[in-house]
Coordinates of N, CA and C in Angstrom, one line a residue:
X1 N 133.4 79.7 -19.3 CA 132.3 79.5 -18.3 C 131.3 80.6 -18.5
X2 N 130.2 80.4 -19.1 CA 129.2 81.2 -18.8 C 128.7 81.7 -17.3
X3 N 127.7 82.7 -17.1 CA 127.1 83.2 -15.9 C 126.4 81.9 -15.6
X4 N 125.5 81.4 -16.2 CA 124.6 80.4 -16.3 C 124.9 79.2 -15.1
X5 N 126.5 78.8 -15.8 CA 126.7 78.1 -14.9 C 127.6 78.3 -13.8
X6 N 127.5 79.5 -13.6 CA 128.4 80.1 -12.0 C 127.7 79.7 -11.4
X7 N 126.5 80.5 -11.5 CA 125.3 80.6 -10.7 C 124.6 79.3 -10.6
X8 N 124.9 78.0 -11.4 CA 125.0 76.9 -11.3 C 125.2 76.2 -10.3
X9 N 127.0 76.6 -10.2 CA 127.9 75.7 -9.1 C 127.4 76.2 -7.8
X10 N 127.5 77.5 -8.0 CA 126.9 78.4 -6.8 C 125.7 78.0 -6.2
X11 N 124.5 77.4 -6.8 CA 123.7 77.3 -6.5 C 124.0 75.7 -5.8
X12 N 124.5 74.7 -6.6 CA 124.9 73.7 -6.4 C 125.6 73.3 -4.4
X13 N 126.8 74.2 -4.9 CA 127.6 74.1 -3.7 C 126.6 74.8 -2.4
X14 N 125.7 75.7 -2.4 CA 124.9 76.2 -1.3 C 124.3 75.2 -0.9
X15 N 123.1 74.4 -1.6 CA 122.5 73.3 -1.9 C 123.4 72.2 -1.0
X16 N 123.6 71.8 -1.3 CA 125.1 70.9 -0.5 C 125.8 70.9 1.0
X17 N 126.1 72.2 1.1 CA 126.0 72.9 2.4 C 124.8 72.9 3.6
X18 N 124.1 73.2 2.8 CA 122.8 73.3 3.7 C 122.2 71.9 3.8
X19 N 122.2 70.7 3.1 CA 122.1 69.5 3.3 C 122.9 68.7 4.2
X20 N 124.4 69.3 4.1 CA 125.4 68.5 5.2 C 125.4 69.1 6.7
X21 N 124.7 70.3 6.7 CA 125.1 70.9 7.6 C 123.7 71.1 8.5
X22 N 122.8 70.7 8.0 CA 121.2 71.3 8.2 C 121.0 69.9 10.2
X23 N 121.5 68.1 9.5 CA 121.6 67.5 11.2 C 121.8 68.2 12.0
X24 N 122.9 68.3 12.0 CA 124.0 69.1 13.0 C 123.5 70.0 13.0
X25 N 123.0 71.0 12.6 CA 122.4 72.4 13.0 C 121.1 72.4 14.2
X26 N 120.2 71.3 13.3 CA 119.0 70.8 14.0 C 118.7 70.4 15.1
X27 N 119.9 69.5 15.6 CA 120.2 69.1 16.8 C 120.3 70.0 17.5
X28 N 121.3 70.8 17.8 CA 121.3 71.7 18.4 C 121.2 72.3 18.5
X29 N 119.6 72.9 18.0 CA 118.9 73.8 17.9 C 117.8 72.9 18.9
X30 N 117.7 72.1 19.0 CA 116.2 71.0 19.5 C 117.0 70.7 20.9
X31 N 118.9 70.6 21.4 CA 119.0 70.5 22.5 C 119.1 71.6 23.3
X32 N 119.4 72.7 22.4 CA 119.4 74.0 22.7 C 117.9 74.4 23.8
X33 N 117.1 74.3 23.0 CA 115.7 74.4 23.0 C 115.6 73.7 24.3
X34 N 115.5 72.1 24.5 CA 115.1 71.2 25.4 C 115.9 72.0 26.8
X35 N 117.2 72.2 27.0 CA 117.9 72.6 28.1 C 117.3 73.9 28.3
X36 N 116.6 75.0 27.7 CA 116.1 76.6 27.8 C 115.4 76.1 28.5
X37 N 114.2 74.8 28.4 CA 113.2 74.9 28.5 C 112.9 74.4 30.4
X38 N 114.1 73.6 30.3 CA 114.6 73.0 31.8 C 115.1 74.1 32.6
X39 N 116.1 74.8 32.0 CA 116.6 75.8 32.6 C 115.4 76.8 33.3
X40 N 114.4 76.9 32.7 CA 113.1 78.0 32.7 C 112.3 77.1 34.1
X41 N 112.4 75.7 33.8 CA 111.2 75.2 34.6 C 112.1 75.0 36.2
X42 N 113.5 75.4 35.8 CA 114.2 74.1 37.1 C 114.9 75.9 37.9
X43 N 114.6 77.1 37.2 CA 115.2 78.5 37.7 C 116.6 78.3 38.2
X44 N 117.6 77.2 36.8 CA 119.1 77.5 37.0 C 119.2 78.5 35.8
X45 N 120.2 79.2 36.4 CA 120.6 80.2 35.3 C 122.6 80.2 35.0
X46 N 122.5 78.7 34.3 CA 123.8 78.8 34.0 C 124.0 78.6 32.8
X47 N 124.9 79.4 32.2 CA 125.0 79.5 30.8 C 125.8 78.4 30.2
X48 N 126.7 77.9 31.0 CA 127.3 76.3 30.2 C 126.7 75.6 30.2
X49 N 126.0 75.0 30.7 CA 124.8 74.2 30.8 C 124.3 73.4 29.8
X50 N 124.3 74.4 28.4 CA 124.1 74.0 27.2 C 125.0 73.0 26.2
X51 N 126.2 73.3 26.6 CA 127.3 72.9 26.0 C 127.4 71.7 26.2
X52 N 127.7 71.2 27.3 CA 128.0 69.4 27.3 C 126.7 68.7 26.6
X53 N 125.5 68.9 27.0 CA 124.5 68.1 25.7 C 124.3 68.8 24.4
X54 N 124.7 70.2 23.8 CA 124.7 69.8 22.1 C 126.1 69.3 21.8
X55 N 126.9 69.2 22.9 CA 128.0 68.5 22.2 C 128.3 67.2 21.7
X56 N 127.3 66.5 22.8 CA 126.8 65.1 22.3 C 126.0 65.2 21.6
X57 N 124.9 65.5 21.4 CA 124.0 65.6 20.4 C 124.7 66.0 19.0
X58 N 125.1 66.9 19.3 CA 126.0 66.8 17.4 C 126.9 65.7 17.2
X59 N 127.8 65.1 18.2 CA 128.7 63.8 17.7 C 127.9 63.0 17.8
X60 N 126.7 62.5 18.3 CA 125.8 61.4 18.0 C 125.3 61.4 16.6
X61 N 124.4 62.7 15.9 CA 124.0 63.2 14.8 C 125.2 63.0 13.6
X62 N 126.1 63.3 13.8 CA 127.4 63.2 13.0 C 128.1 61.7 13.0
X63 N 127.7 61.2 13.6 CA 128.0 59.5 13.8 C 127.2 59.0 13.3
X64 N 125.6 59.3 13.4 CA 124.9 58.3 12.9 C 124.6 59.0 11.2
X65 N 124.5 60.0 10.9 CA 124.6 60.5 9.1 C 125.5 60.7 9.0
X66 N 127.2 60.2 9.6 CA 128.5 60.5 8.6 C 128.5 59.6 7.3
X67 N 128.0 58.7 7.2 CA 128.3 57.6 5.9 C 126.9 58.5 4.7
X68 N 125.9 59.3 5.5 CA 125.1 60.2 4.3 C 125.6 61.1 4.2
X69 N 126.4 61.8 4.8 CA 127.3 63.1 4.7 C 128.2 62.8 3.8
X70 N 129.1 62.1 4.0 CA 130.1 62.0 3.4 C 129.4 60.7 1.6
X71 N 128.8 60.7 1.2 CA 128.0 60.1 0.7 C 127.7 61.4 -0.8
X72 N 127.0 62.2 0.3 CA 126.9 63.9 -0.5 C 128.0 64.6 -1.1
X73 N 128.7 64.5 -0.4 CA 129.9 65.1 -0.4 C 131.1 64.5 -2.0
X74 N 130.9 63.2 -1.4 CA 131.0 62.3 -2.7 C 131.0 62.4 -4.0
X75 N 129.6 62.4 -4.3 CA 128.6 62.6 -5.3 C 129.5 64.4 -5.6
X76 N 129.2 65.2 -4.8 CA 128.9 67.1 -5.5 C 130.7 66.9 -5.7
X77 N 131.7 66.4 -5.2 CA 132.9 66.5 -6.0 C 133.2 65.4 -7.1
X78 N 132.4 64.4 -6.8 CA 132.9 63.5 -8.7 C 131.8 64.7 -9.7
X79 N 131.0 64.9 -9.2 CA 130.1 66.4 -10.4 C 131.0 66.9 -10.8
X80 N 131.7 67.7 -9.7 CA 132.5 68.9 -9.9 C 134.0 68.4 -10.3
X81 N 134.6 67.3 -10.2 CA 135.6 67.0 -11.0 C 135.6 66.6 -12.7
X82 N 134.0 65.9 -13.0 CA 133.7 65.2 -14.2 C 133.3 66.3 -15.2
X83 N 133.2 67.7 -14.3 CA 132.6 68.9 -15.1 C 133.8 69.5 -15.3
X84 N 135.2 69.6 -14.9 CA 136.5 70.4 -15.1 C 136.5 70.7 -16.7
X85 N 136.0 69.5 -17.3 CA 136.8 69.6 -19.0 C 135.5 70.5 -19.3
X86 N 134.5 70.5 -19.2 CA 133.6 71.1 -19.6 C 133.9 72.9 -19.5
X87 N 133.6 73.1 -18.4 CA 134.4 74.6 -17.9 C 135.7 74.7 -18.6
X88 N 136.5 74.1 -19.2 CA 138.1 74.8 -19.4 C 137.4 75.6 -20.9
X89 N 136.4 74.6 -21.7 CA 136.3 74.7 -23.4 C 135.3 76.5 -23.3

């Protein structure tokens, strides 16, 4: 294996990550946000507050792109298994 393609897989597998992970992030960052914004306007200051809606928000998010997720996921391991023989030489 050359550097070339460390920095390849590397770059590969980050790439991939940040695609599967970026929904679910997003969400609840946007319910995160929506509940501060309530919390600000409605002067509750409770810190769980947040939790029961990005919890749903991320299993809704994860329900409706699990078949793209796992889709991704897919694809970067038949890569990275179809590439083994290549790496050994």
């Amino acid at each position: 294996m050359t550097p070339e393609s460390v920095m390849t897989l590397g770059r590969q597998a980050m790439e991939v990550t940040l695609m599967i992970s970026a929904p679910m992030l997003l969400t609840s960052l946007l319910v995160g946000l929506l509940v501060s914004i309530f919390q600000a306007a409605t002067q509750i200051n409770e810190a769980t507050l947040t939790f029961i809606p990005k919890l749903l928000g991320v299993f809704l998010v994860l329900i409706i792109s699990g078949p793209w997720v796992l889709s991704i996921i897919l694809d970067y391991m038949r890569l990275m298994f179809s590439g083994i023989p290549a790496m050994v030489q």
